[in-house]
Tab-separated table of C-alpha atoms in Angstrom:
chain	number	residue	atom	x	y	z
A	1442	MET	CA	22.211	-30.851	19.836
A	1443	LEU	CA	20.352	-29.810	16.660
A	1444	GLU	CA	17.079	-29.595	18.574
A	1445	LYS	CA	18.642	-27.254	21.153
A	1446	VAL	CA	20.135	-25.001	18.454
A	1447	LEU	CA	16.823	-24.798	16.605
A	1448	THR	CA	14.951	-23.973	19.825
A	1449	GLN	CA	17.283	-21.066	20.527
A	1450	MET	CA	17.050	-19.800	16.951
A	1451	ILE	CA	13.249	-20.045	16.917
A	1452	GLU	CA	12.980	-18.080	20.164
A	1453	HIS	CA	15.390	-15.454	18.857
A	1454	GLU	CA	13.403	-15.021	15.630
A	1455	CYS	CA	10.110	-14.861	17.546
A	1456	ASN	CA	11.463	-12.221	19.910
A	1457	LYS	CA	12.596	-10.110	16.957
A	1458	LEU	CA	9.234	-10.338	15.184
A	1459	ALA	CA	7.277	-9.789	18.398
A	1460	GLU	CA	9.287	-6.653	19.179
A	1461	ARG	CA	8.585	-5.373	15.665
A	1462	TYR	CA	4.849	-5.905	16.200
A	1463	HIS	CA	4.904	-4.277	19.645
A	1464	ASN	CA	6.626	-1.235	18.142
A	1465	TYR	CA	3.892	-1.030	15.505
A	1466	HIS	CA	1.178	-1.365	18.179
A	1467	ASN	CA	2.760	1.330	20.335
A	1468	GLY	CA	3.034	3.634	17.343
A	1469	VAL	CA	-0.663	3.235	16.539
A	1470	GLU	CA	-1.598	3.888	20.169
A	1471	PHE	CA	0.620	6.987	20.306
A	1472	GLU	CA	-0.943	8.379	17.141
A	1473	HIS	CA	-4.446	7.604	18.439
A	1474	GLN	CA	-3.852	9.448	21.699
A	1475	ARG	CA	-2.371	12.339	19.766
A	1476	ASN	CA	-5.442	12.524	17.517
A	1477	LYS	CA	-7.779	12.452	20.544
A	1478	ARG	CA	-6.082	15.529	21.882
A	1479	ARG	CA	-6.161	17.424	18.604
A	1480	ILE	CA	-9.196	16.284	16.601
A	1481	LYS	CA	-12.840	16.599	17.586
A	1482	ASN	CA	-13.931	13.252	16.132
A	1483	PRO	CA	-10.755	11.205	15.738
A	1484	PRO	CA	-10.880	7.960	13.737
A	1485	LYS	CA	-11.113	4.770	15.734
A	1486	LYS	CA	-7.901	3.015	16.557
A	1487	GLU	CA	-7.323	0.023	14.314
A	1488	ILE	CA	-4.780	-2.608	15.259
A	1489	ASN	CA	-4.078	-4.911	12.336
A	1490	VAL	CA	-2.091	-8.103	12.151
A	1491	PRO	CA	-0.255	-9.314	9.051
A	1492	GLU	CA	-2.579	-11.188	6.695
A	1493	TYR	CA	-0.383	-14.271	6.745
A	1494	TRP	CA	-0.842	-14.684	10.500
A	1495	ASN	CA	-4.371	-15.788	9.708
A	1496	GLN	CA	-3.170	-18.266	7.090
A	1497	ASP	CA	-1.270	-20.450	9.542
A	1498	LYS	CA	-0.373	-20.151	13.227
A	1499	LYS	CA	3.290	-20.795	12.487
A	1500	PHE	CA	3.528	-17.308	10.952
A	1501	ASN	CA	2.573	-15.859	14.359
A	1502	PRO	CA	5.640	-15.267	16.586
A	1503	PHE	CA	3.615	-15.373	19.779
A	1504	TYR	CA	2.193	-18.799	18.963
A	1505	VAL	CA	5.497	-20.182	17.701
A	1506	LYS	CA	7.438	-19.012	20.745
A	1507	LYS	CA	4.901	-20.615	23.055
A	1508	HIS	CA	5.387	-23.935	21.237
A	1509	SER	CA	9.074	-23.509	20.362
A	1510	THR	CA	10.229	-26.684	22.107
A	1511	GLN	CA	7.737	-28.955	20.312
A	1512	ILE	CA	8.331	-27.253	16.968
A	1513	ALA	CA	12.112	-27.523	17.284
A	1514	LYS	CA	11.852	-31.222	18.200
A	1515	SER	CA	9.708	-31.940	15.150
A	1516	LEU	CA	11.988	-29.918	12.860
A	1517	ALA	CA	15.139	-31.624	14.118
A	1518	LYS	CA	13.623	-35.069	13.568
A	1519	LYS	CA	12.565	-34.266	9.994
A	1520	LEU	CA	15.933	-32.720	9.157
A	1521	GLU	CA	17.863	-35.670	10.550
A	1522	ASN	CA	15.844	-38.319	8.724
A	1523	GLY	CA	15.686	-36.346	5.460
A	1524	THR	CA	11.924	-35.821	5.346
A	1525	TYR	CA	11.930	-32.055	5.925
A	1526	GLU	CA	9.864	-30.001	3.480
A	1527	PRO	CA	9.235	-26.250	3.871
A	1528	PHE	CA	5.608	-25.187	3.792
A	1529	PRO	CA	4.470	-22.994	0.878
A	1530	PRO	CA	5.303	-19.359	1.687
A	1531	TYR	CA	2.904	-16.444	1.743
A	1532	VAL	CA	3.355	-14.369	-1.405
A	1533	MET	CA	2.325	-10.743	-1.882
A	1534	PHE	CA	3.209	-7.987	-4.329
A	1535	VAL	CA	4.109	-4.334	-3.812
A	1536	ASP	CA	4.424	-1.559	-6.373
A	1537	LYS	CA	7.887	-0.710	-7.719
A	1538	LYS	CA	9.110	2.747	-8.721
A	1539	ASP	CA	9.209	1.781	-12.394
A	1540	GLY	CA	5.544	0.743	-12.374
A	1541	GLY	CA	6.125	-2.977	-12.016
A	1542	LYS	CA	5.472	-5.284	-9.082
A	1543	ARG	CA	7.936	-6.633	-6.550
A	1544	GLU	CA	7.267	-10.084	-5.127
A	1545	ILE	CA	7.508	-10.351	-1.341
A	1546	VAL	CA	7.773	-13.859	0.060
A	1547	VAL	CA	7.250	-14.709	3.739
A	1548	TYR	CA	8.022	-18.178	5.073
A	1549	GLN	CA	6.613	-19.676	8.238
A	1550	ILE	CA	8.887	-18.972	11.176
A	1551	PRO	CA	10.159	-22.570	11.562
A	1552	ASP	CA	11.077	-22.695	7.858
A	1553	ALA	CA	12.763	-19.287	8.052
A	1554	VAL	CA	14.822	-20.582	10.974
A	1555	VAL	CA	15.876	-23.708	9.053
A	1556	SER	CA	16.924	-21.496	6.158
A	1557	THR	CA	18.990	-19.281	8.471
A	1558	TYR	CA	20.571	-22.330	10.114
A	1559	ILE	CA	21.699	-23.747	6.758
A	1560	TYR	CA	22.873	-20.306	5.575
A	1561	GLN	CA	25.057	-19.865	8.663
A	1562	ARG	CA	26.596	-23.315	8.178
A	1563	LEU	CA	27.323	-22.649	4.511
A	1564	MET	CA	28.825	-19.195	5.103
A	1565	ALA	CA	31.019	-20.433	7.959
A	1566	LYS	CA	32.607	-22.964	5.586
A	1567	ASN	CA	32.617	-21.002	2.342
A	1568	LYS	CA	32.806	-17.242	2.797
A	1569	HIS	CA	36.531	-17.279	2.005
A	1570	ARG	CA	35.665	-18.627	-1.460
A	1571	PHE	CA	33.771	-15.500	-2.453
A	1572	SER	CA	35.466	-12.552	-4.108
A	1573	PRO	CA	36.749	-9.854	-1.724
A	1574	THR	CA	34.842	-7.342	-3.872
A	1575	SER	CA	31.532	-9.145	-3.347
A	1576	TYR	CA	30.013	-7.286	-0.410
A	1577	ALA	CA	26.432	-8.502	0.075
A	1578	TYR	CA	25.054	-10.964	2.632
A	1579	ARG	CA	28.327	-11.488	4.475
A	1580	ASN	CA	29.361	-10.855	8.064
A	1581	ASP	CA	32.855	-9.826	6.935
A	1582	ARG	CA	31.671	-7.295	4.331
A	1583	ASN	CA	28.997	-4.603	4.188
A	1584	VAL	CA	27.552	-1.936	1.918
A	1585	HIS	CA	29.855	0.797	3.238
A	1586	PHE	CA	33.001	-1.238	2.596
A	1587	ALA	CA	31.883	-1.303	-1.044
A	1588	ILE	CA	31.311	2.455	-1.094
A	1589	GLN	CA	34.669	3.159	0.518
A	1590	ASP	CA	36.537	0.953	-1.950
A	1591	ILE	CA	34.807	2.528	-4.961
A	1592	ALA	CA	35.379	6.060	-3.663
A	1593	ILE	CA	39.103	5.457	-3.146
A	1594	GLU	CA	39.467	3.925	-6.609
A	1595	LEU	CA	37.686	6.825	-8.290
A	1596	LYS	CA	39.715	9.370	-6.335
A	1597	ASN	CA	42.952	7.751	-7.507
A	1598	HIS	CA	41.779	7.666	-11.138
A	1599	PRO	CA	40.316	11.040	-12.210
A	1600	ARG	CA	39.589	9.592	-15.680
A	1601	VAL	CA	38.310	6.037	-15.713
A	1602	PHE	CA	35.940	3.961	-17.831
A	1603	VAL	CA	32.943	2.560	-15.956
A	1604	ALA	CA	30.391	-0.088	-16.920
A	1605	GLU	CA	26.950	-0.271	-15.311
A	1606	PHE	CA	24.519	-3.047	-16.180
A	1607	ASP	CA	21.275	-3.944	-14.436
A	1608	PHE	CA	19.638	-7.370	-14.293
A	1609	ARG	CA	15.902	-7.895	-14.550
A	1610	ASN	CA	14.332	-10.068	-11.821
A	1611	PHE	CA	17.690	-11.360	-10.631
A	1612	PHE	CA	16.504	-13.656	-7.824
A	1613	GLY	CA	13.483	-14.912	-9.730
A	1614	SER	CA	15.343	-15.883	-12.911
A	1615	ILE	CA	18.419	-17.863	-11.887
A	1616	SER	CA	18.510	-21.218	-13.636
A	1617	HIS	CA	18.232	-24.169	-11.242
A	1618	GLU	CA	20.535	-26.209	-13.450
A	1619	TYR	CA	23.181	-23.500	-13.256
A	1620	LEU	CA	22.819	-23.296	-9.467
A	1621	TYR	CA	23.238	-27.021	-8.927
A	1622	GLU	CA	26.290	-26.999	-11.220
A	1623	GLN	CA	27.896	-24.326	-9.040
A	1624	LEU	CA	27.372	-26.461	-5.944
A	1625	ASP	CA	29.598	-29.097	-7.548
A	1626	LYS	CA	32.249	-26.688	-8.807
A	1627	ASN	CA	34.693	-24.071	-7.587
A	1628	GLY	CA	35.590	-25.695	-4.294
A	1629	PHE	CA	32.436	-24.908	-2.299
A	1630	LEU	CA	31.901	-27.157	0.721
A	1631	VAL	CA	28.283	-28.356	0.745
A	1632	ASN	CA	27.433	-31.718	2.267
A	1633	SER	CA	24.480	-33.951	1.394
A	1634	PHE	CA	22.453	-32.737	4.391
A	1635	GLU	CA	22.776	-29.091	3.327
A	1636	ARG	CA	22.270	-29.906	-0.340
A	1637	ASN	CA	19.014	-31.710	0.458
A	1638	VAL	CA	17.610	-28.722	2.365
A	1639	ILE	CA	18.693	-26.342	-0.415
A	1640	SER	CA	16.881	-28.450	-3.012
A	1641	LYS	CA	13.697	-28.476	-0.912
A	1642	PHE	CA	13.583	-24.679	-0.939
A	1643	VAL	CA	14.701	-24.232	-4.549
A	1644	GLN	CA	12.241	-26.724	-6.026
A	1645	GLN	CA	9.299	-24.688	-4.749
A	1646	ASN	CA	9.867	-22.407	-7.769
A	1647	GLU	CA	10.152	-23.483	-11.393
A	1648	GLU	CA	13.034	-21.042	-11.773
A	1649	GLY	CA	14.914	-18.643	-9.564
A	1650	VAL	CA	15.737	-18.824	-5.886
A	1651	PRO	CA	13.134	-18.377	-3.132
A	1652	GLN	CA	13.236	-14.783	-1.949
A	1653	GLY	CA	12.511	-14.224	1.710
A	1654	THR	CA	14.911	-16.897	2.970
A	1655	SER	CA	18.501	-16.718	4.124
A	1656	ILE	CA	19.432	-19.624	1.857
A	1657	SER	CA	18.689	-17.444	-1.164
A	1658	LEU	CA	21.363	-14.983	0.019
A	1659	PHE	CA	24.037	-17.672	-0.128
A	1660	LEU	CA	22.718	-18.934	-3.462
A	1661	ALA	CA	22.777	-15.432	-4.961
A	1662	ASN	CA	26.477	-15.093	-4.152
A	1663	LEU	CA	27.068	-18.650	-5.315
A	1664	ALA	CA	25.433	-17.876	-8.666
A	1665	CYS	CA	27.646	-14.786	-9.092
A	1666	TRP	CA	30.894	-16.539	-8.193
A	1667	ARG	CA	31.664	-17.266	-11.856
A	1668	LEU	CA	30.811	-13.667	-12.834
A	1669	ASP	CA	33.205	-12.319	-10.210
A	1670	ARG	CA	35.989	-14.666	-11.340
A	1671	MET	CA	35.580	-13.750	-15.022
A	1672	LEU	CA	35.797	-10.043	-14.173
A	1673	GLU	CA	38.914	-10.654	-12.083
A	1674	ASP	CA	40.539	-12.780	-14.812
A	1675	ALA	CA	39.908	-9.978	-17.335
A	1676	GLY	CA	41.834	-7.544	-15.130
A	1677	LEU	CA	38.738	-5.480	-14.334
A	1678	ARG	CA	38.048	-3.726	-11.045
A	1679	PHE	CA	34.519	-4.000	-9.708
A	1680	ALA	CA	32.265	-3.885	-6.676
A	1681	ARG	CA	29.227	-6.125	-6.458
A	1682	TYR	CA	26.433	-5.929	-3.909
A	1683	ALA	CA	24.034	-8.786	-4.788
A	1684	ASP	CA	22.990	-7.955	-8.364
A	1685	ASP	CA	24.162	-4.309	-8.181
A	1686	THR	CA	27.537	-4.206	-9.898
A	1687	VAL	CA	29.782	-1.348	-11.024
A	1688	ILE	CA	32.890	-2.153	-13.089
A	1689	TRP	CA	35.791	0.160	-13.941
A	1690	SER	CA	39.112	0.181	-15.737
A	1691	ASN	CA	41.663	2.619	-17.139
A	1692	SER	CA	41.679	0.558	-20.327
A	1693	TYR	CA	38.946	1.016	-22.918
A	1694	GLU	CA	39.819	-2.393	-24.350
A	1695	LYS	CA	39.334	-4.063	-20.977
A	1696	ILE	CA	36.099	-2.253	-20.127
A	1697	ASN	CA	34.619	-3.489	-23.404
A	1698	LYS	CA	35.192	-7.026	-22.178
A	1699	SER	CA	32.844	-6.300	-19.286
A	1700	TYR	CA	29.825	-6.418	-21.579
A	1701	GLU	CA	30.939	-9.734	-23.053
A	1702	ILE	CA	31.297	-11.120	-19.538
A	1703	ILE	CA	27.948	-9.771	-18.371
A	1704	TYR	CA	26.244	-11.119	-21.484
A	1705	LYS	CA	27.771	-14.588	-21.040
A	1706	PHE	CA	26.690	-14.622	-17.408
A	1707	SER	CA	23.170	-13.615	-18.484
A	1708	VAL	CA	22.986	-16.481	-20.993
A	1709	ASP	CA	24.431	-19.079	-18.598
A	1710	THR	CA	22.173	-18.176	-15.668
A	1711	GLY	CA	18.988	-17.223	-17.537
A	1712	ILE	CA	19.004	-13.766	-15.939
A	1713	GLU	CA	18.043	-11.105	-18.460
A	1714	ILE	CA	19.964	-7.827	-18.760
A	1715	ASN	CA	17.656	-4.855	-18.231
A	1716	PHE	CA	18.954	-2.494	-20.906
A	1717	ASN	CA	16.362	0.160	-20.010
A	1718	LYS	CA	18.042	0.615	-16.623
A	1719	SER	CA	21.629	-0.021	-17.740
A	1720	ASP	CA	23.907	2.947	-18.440
A	1721	GLY	CA	26.414	0.725	-20.218
A	1722	ILE	CA	29.971	2.006	-20.708
A	1723	SER	CA	30.907	5.621	-19.937
A	1724	LEU	CA	33.972	7.704	-19.262
A	1725	LEU	CA	33.894	9.005	-15.706
A	1726	CYS	CA	35.808	12.257	-15.318
A	1727	HIS	CA	35.681	15.507	-13.385
A	1728	GLU	CA	33.085	18.013	-14.466
A	1729	GLY	CA	34.498	20.338	-17.135
A	1730	MET	CA	37.427	18.051	-17.938
A	1731	PRO	CA	37.970	17.637	-21.722
A	1732	ALA	CA	37.069	14.158	-22.988
A	1733	GLU	CA	37.415	12.540	-26.374
A	1734	PHE	CA	34.927	9.789	-25.454
A	1735	GLY	CA	31.378	10.423	-26.598
A	1736	LYS	CA	29.559	9.274	-23.454
A	1737	THR	CA	30.848	10.899	-20.279
A	1738	LYS	CA	29.573	11.397	-16.740
A	1739	ASN	CA	30.951	13.075	-13.629
A	1740	HIS	CA	29.461	10.676	-11.101
A	1741	ILE	CA	27.959	7.243	-10.641
A	1742	GLU	CA	25.224	6.134	-8.257
A	1743	PHE	CA	25.658	2.974	-6.242
A	1744	LEU	CA	23.098	1.973	-3.637
A	1745	GLY	CA	22.245	5.185	-1.729
A	1746	TYR	CA	25.381	7.078	-2.664
A	1747	LYS	CA	26.497	9.386	-5.461
A	1748	LEU	CA	30.214	9.000	-6.142
A	1749	SER	CA	32.549	11.159	-8.201
A	1750	GLY	CA	36.307	11.392	-8.310
A	1751	ASN	CA	36.522	13.993	-5.561
A	1752	LYS	CA	33.471	13.584	-3.331
A	1753	THR	CA	30.907	11.150	-1.981
A	1754	SER	CA	27.336	12.409	-1.638
A	1755	ILE	CA	23.848	11.171	-0.849
A	1756	LYS	CA	22.196	10.407	-4.176
A	1757	GLU	CA	19.393	12.714	-5.242
A	1758	ALA	CA	16.565	10.180	-4.857
A	1759	SER	CA	17.660	9.452	-1.277
A	1760	THR	CA	17.998	13.158	-0.515
A	1761	LEU	CA	14.452	13.688	-1.746
A	1762	LYS	CA	13.155	10.963	0.589
A	1763	ILE	CA	14.895	12.635	3.538
A	1764	LYS	CA	13.381	16.006	2.642
A	1765	GLN	CA	9.927	14.475	2.275
A	1766	GLN	CA	10.085	12.881	5.716
A	1767	ILE	CA	11.212	16.115	7.386
A	1768	SER	CA	8.495	18.056	5.549
A	1769	TYR	CA	5.946	15.528	6.746
A	1770	LEU	CA	7.071	15.895	10.385
A	1771	LEU	CA	6.678	19.663	10.133
A	1772	TYR	CA	3.271	19.348	8.493
A	1773	ARG	CA	2.001	16.765	10.980
A	1774	ASN	CA	2.959	18.863	13.996
A	1775	LEU	CA	2.502	22.450	12.854
A	1776	LEU	CA	-0.174	22.461	10.141
A	1777	GLN	CA	-2.351	19.366	10.214
A	1778	PRO	CA	-3.752	19.936	13.756
A	1779	ILE	CA	-4.931	23.478	12.954
A	1780	LYS	CA	-6.475	22.774	9.553
A	1781	PRO	CA	-9.854	21.392	10.740
A	1782	THR	CA	-12.671	23.930	10.971
A	1783	VAL	CA	-13.215	23.100	14.652
A	1784	LEU	CA	-10.091	22.803	16.772
A	1785	LYS	CA	-10.090	20.467	19.752
A	1786	ALA	CA	-7.480	20.529	22.491
A	1787	VAL	CA	-4.986	22.274	20.267
A	1788	THR	CA	-2.522	24.286	22.323
A	1789	ILE	CA	-2.372	27.756	20.807
A	1790	PRO	CA	1.072	29.396	20.878
A	1791	ASN	CA	1.178	31.952	23.668
A	1792	ASN	CA	3.745	33.876	25.696
A	1793	ASN	CA	6.520	32.994	23.237
A	1794	GLU	CA	5.861	29.276	23.686
A	1795	ASP	CA	4.732	26.837	21.013
A	1796	PRO	CA	4.728	23.206	22.216
A	1797	ALA	CA	3.990	21.928	18.706
A	1798	PHE	CA	7.143	23.616	17.421
A	1799	VAL	CA	9.170	21.969	20.198
A	1800	THR	CA	7.772	18.559	19.251
A	1801	ALA	CA	8.472	19.075	15.556
A	1802	ILE	CA	12.121	20.011	16.123
A	1803	MET	CA	12.663	17.107	18.514
A	1804	GLN	CA	11.177	14.645	16.011
A	1805	ILE	CA	13.353	15.966	13.182
A	1806	ARG	CA	16.400	15.651	15.419
A	1807	ARG	CA	15.486	12.069	16.298
A	1808	TYR	CA	14.971	11.274	12.607
A	1809	LEU	CA	18.420	12.621	11.685
A	1810	TYR	CA	20.419	11.745	14.824
A	1811	GLY	CA	18.606	8.824	16.432
A	1812	LYS	CA	18.757	9.175	20.223
A	1813	LEU	CA	21.576	11.709	20.109
A	1814	ASN	CA	21.256	15.455	20.607
A	1815	ASP	CA	23.417	18.433	19.689
A	1816	GLN	CA	25.044	18.689	23.105
A	1817	MET	CA	26.146	15.053	22.887
A	1818	LEU	CA	27.576	15.663	19.414
A	1819	ARG	CA	29.424	18.730	20.667
A	1820	LEU	CA	30.905	16.856	23.650
A	1821	PHE	CA	31.927	14.003	21.368
A	1822	LEU	CA	33.601	16.346	18.892
A	1823	THR	CA	35.525	18.068	21.704
A	1824	GLY	CA	36.721	14.766	23.155
A	1825	HIS	CA	34.567	14.691	26.301
A	1826	TYR	CA	32.667	11.632	25.018
A	1827	LYS	CA	34.822	8.797	23.716
A	1828	ARG	CA	32.177	6.945	21.727
A	1829	LEU	CA	28.630	7.448	20.406
A	1830	THR	CA	26.110	5.055	18.898
A	1831	PHE	CA	24.650	6.435	15.670
A	1832	LYS	CA	21.120	5.280	14.764
A	1833	GLY	CA	19.353	8.076	12.838
A	1834	ILE	CA	18.828	8.255	9.077
A	1835	MET	CA	22.242	9.875	8.590
A	1836	SER	CA	23.949	6.800	10.048
A	1837	PHE	CA	22.992	4.984	6.842
A	1838	TYR	CA	25.367	7.390	5.034
A	1839	PRO	CA	28.521	7.480	7.189
A	1840	LEU	CA	30.922	7.865	4.251
A	1841	ILE	CA	29.595	11.083	2.742
A	1842	ASN	CA	32.100	13.919	2.473
A	1843	ASP	CA	30.275	16.370	0.199
A	1844	GLU	CA	30.222	19.312	2.594
A	1845	GLU	CA	28.605	21.575	0.002
A	1846	GLN	CA	25.614	19.232	-0.197
A	1847	LEU	CA	25.349	19.137	3.592
A	1848	LYS	CA	25.463	22.933	3.849
A	1849	GLN	CA	22.701	23.141	1.250
A	1850	LEU	CA	20.619	20.660	3.241
A	1851	ASP	CA	21.114	22.742	6.382
A	1852	GLY	CA	19.962	25.814	4.467
A	1853	TRP	CA	16.987	23.923	3.067
A	1854	LEU	CA	15.991	22.787	6.573
A	1855	VAL	CA	16.035	26.336	7.968
A	1856	ALA	CA	14.056	27.670	4.974
A	1857	THR	CA	11.486	24.869	5.226
A	1858	ILE	CA	10.986	25.445	8.968
A	1859	LEU	CA	10.485	29.176	8.374
A	1860	ASN	CA	8.049	28.625	5.509
A	1861	THR	CA	6.047	26.190	7.628
A	1862	LEU	CA	5.963	28.675	10.503
A	1863	LYS	CA	4.717	31.422	8.179
A	1864	LEU	CA	1.890	29.204	6.982
A	1865	ARG	CA	1.088	28.168	10.575
A	1866	GLU	CA	0.976	31.840	11.580
A	1867	LYS	CA	-1.316	32.678	8.645
A	1868	ILE	CA	-3.782	29.920	9.553
A	1869	LEU	CA	-3.826	30.824	13.250
A	1870	VAL	CA	-4.351	34.544	12.508
A	1871	SER	CA	-7.220	33.663	10.166
A	1872	ARG	CA	-8.807	31.797	13.101
A	1873	GLY	CA	-8.580	34.852	15.314
A	1874	TYR	CA	-5.379	34.012	17.181
A	1875	ASN	CA	-2.938	36.912	16.978
A	1876	VAL	CA	0.382	35.093	17.261
A	1877	SER	CA	2.344	37.520	15.100
A	1878	GLY	CA	5.382	39.036	16.721
A	1879	GLN	CA	5.917	36.259	19.248
A	1880	PHE	CA	8.307	33.307	19.178
A	1881	PRO	CA	8.747	31.347	16.964
A	1882	PHE	CA	6.838	33.401	14.381
A	1883	ASN	CA	9.155	36.403	14.766
A	1884	MET	CA	12.164	34.443	13.525
A	1885	ASN	CA	13.943	34.903	10.194
A	1886	LYS	CA	16.732	33.111	8.302
A	1887	ASP	CA	19.365	35.261	10.013
A	1888	ASN	CA	18.456	34.523	13.641
A	1889	LEU	CA	16.441	31.260	13.727
A	1890	VAL	CA	19.420	28.963	14.301
A	1891	GLU	CA	21.066	31.121	16.962
A	1892	VAL	CA	17.891	31.941	18.897
A	1893	CYS	CA	16.789	28.292	18.954
A	1894	ARG	CA	20.261	27.220	20.102
A	1895	LYS	CA	20.100	29.503	23.145
A	1896	ALA	CA	16.365	29.181	23.881
A	1897	SER	CA	15.257	27.583	27.143
A	1898	VAL	CA	12.162	25.343	27.175
A	1899	LYS	CA	10.929	24.474	30.654
A	1900	GLY	CA	14.385	25.227	32.001
A	1901	LYS	CA	16.219	23.124	29.406
A	1902	VAL	CA	18.496	24.633	26.777
A	1903	GLY	CA	18.936	22.746	23.494
A	1904	LEU	CA	15.502	21.165	23.110
A	1905	ILE	CA	14.720	23.287	20.071
A	1906	GLN	CA	18.230	23.665	18.677
A	1907	ILE	CA	17.869	23.225	14.926
A	1908	PRO	CA	19.500	19.909	13.900
A	1909	SER	CA	22.358	20.108	11.430
A	1910	PHE	CA	23.350	17.726	8.643
A	1911	MET	CA	26.841	19.172	8.842
A	1912	ARG	CA	27.138	18.574	12.582
A	1913	ILE	CA	26.084	14.924	12.476
A	1914	TYR	CA	28.407	14.399	9.490
A	1915	LYS	CA	31.404	15.731	11.440
A	1916	ALA	CA	30.558	13.499	14.397
A	1917	MET	CA	30.301	10.427	12.148
A	1918	GLN	CA	33.634	11.276	10.535
A	1919	GLN	CA	35.259	11.340	13.952
A	1920	GLY	CA	33.507	8.088	14.847
A	1921	ILE	CA	34.912	6.402	11.749
A	1922	GLU	CA	38.425	7.673	12.475
A	1923	ASN	CA	38.237	6.468	16.077
A	1924	ASP	CA	36.305	3.211	15.804
A	1925	GLY	CA	35.919	2.324	12.112
A	1926	ILE	CA	33.017	1.998	9.708
A	1927	GLU	CA	31.282	-0.999	11.265
A	1928	PHE	CA	30.843	0.632	14.667
A	1929	THR	CA	29.766	3.991	13.246
A	1930	MET	CA	27.310	2.827	10.573
A	1931	ASN	CA	23.719	1.955	11.361
A	1932	PRO	CA	23.618	-1.766	12.252
A	1933	LYS	CA	20.728	-2.191	9.821
A	1934	SER	CA	22.693	-0.773	6.883
A	1935	ASN	CA	22.826	-4.091	5.022
A	1936	THR	CA	19.040	-4.424	5.024
A	1937	TYR	CA	18.151	-0.758	4.479
A	1938	ASN	CA	16.264	0.030	1.273
A	1939	TYR	CA	18.648	2.451	-0.406
């Protein structure tokens, strides 16, 4: 039975990783063909494989899938007789925003599958033991449930004290002694078989839990169980997503206890509080509202959201990333191909047609909407479509309701498109191509949206309709009302890097 389960899980993991690699390969090929059409001497196509594939074949999904039956049989035997040991993972480091390094750990596919198998067993028996306001790494909770709960609480309390503390190197610092103590306490159901596998993964590090495995997700919530209970016993409201925690209370006396609790947790677990990134205790109130407390704020940021008492927005850092990606799509399609001194196979706009402009708008729409288009959104909003699947970048923010921010983003998008078109026109004219006066260079902020909405491209209306943050927001709101958060949100929300 175990061998059969492991075989299925190995094949599933291999299929997922293989699809990810095929998508990368197809993307490189698409970009190469695009460069051949537009650049005189395009760079050679380079197809890379992850470095760790060369370290051991069991990192390679194609190899592992081919030998899944034999690998599963060997794994099952080792697990059943207690001799299983995970192989050392591949470790690499990436730069962090604050200038530090983030450790990335990749386990061989068979070991990753064992970790997932144990995690699923543990969660099936124990998820009811975790706090209802602990939202990470659970199939009955998600990031947007946390955001919704916080937003409702803040809306109902226009003046509330909040505490925000950040931990340094959370996963890498948890005391092993503390972890093993938690396995024996608090009613968690962990048998000797599961405990043995946990210890094999944990003991690979002198301290902390092994990142890059599913087991570490269960252990992270296990380690925070005592923290959650202390906050609850103190009468504090909170939302925790892994090590991201926001705490609030109407009582100044109670909110002060939050630091004592956080500090005790830090000492017990060996996880250091990062005071440089901790805002500490503040009074959250509406902008302009009188406050006798010295440190006030009108919003908090949690994951990718910015929350105040009366609205939920996309936080500024996330908004900037969205703007940068859209700007890049415009640059790549409208400016980059015409910058070289010698143009090759670049289609010059003519007869009120600019194929590069069509491509740019379609790519922006796909980035924001996924596979949806404006006609589908319109039919959904008018009741002709009963359900839509949201997959674009905006589906990672289904709970926003800051319409002013969305209107500003729509205005920014129109202005950025127009500015890019002006620069494209300037470059083309300097090369001897008189494109002035023809579409889309004859557009302005007053008619761009309407003209593009009605324009026909090869007999199709809507291909160059300017996407709208406001429109996709309204469609997601209707989706949530009809089908709930889980169906409307992007299915990868819990793993998205907010």
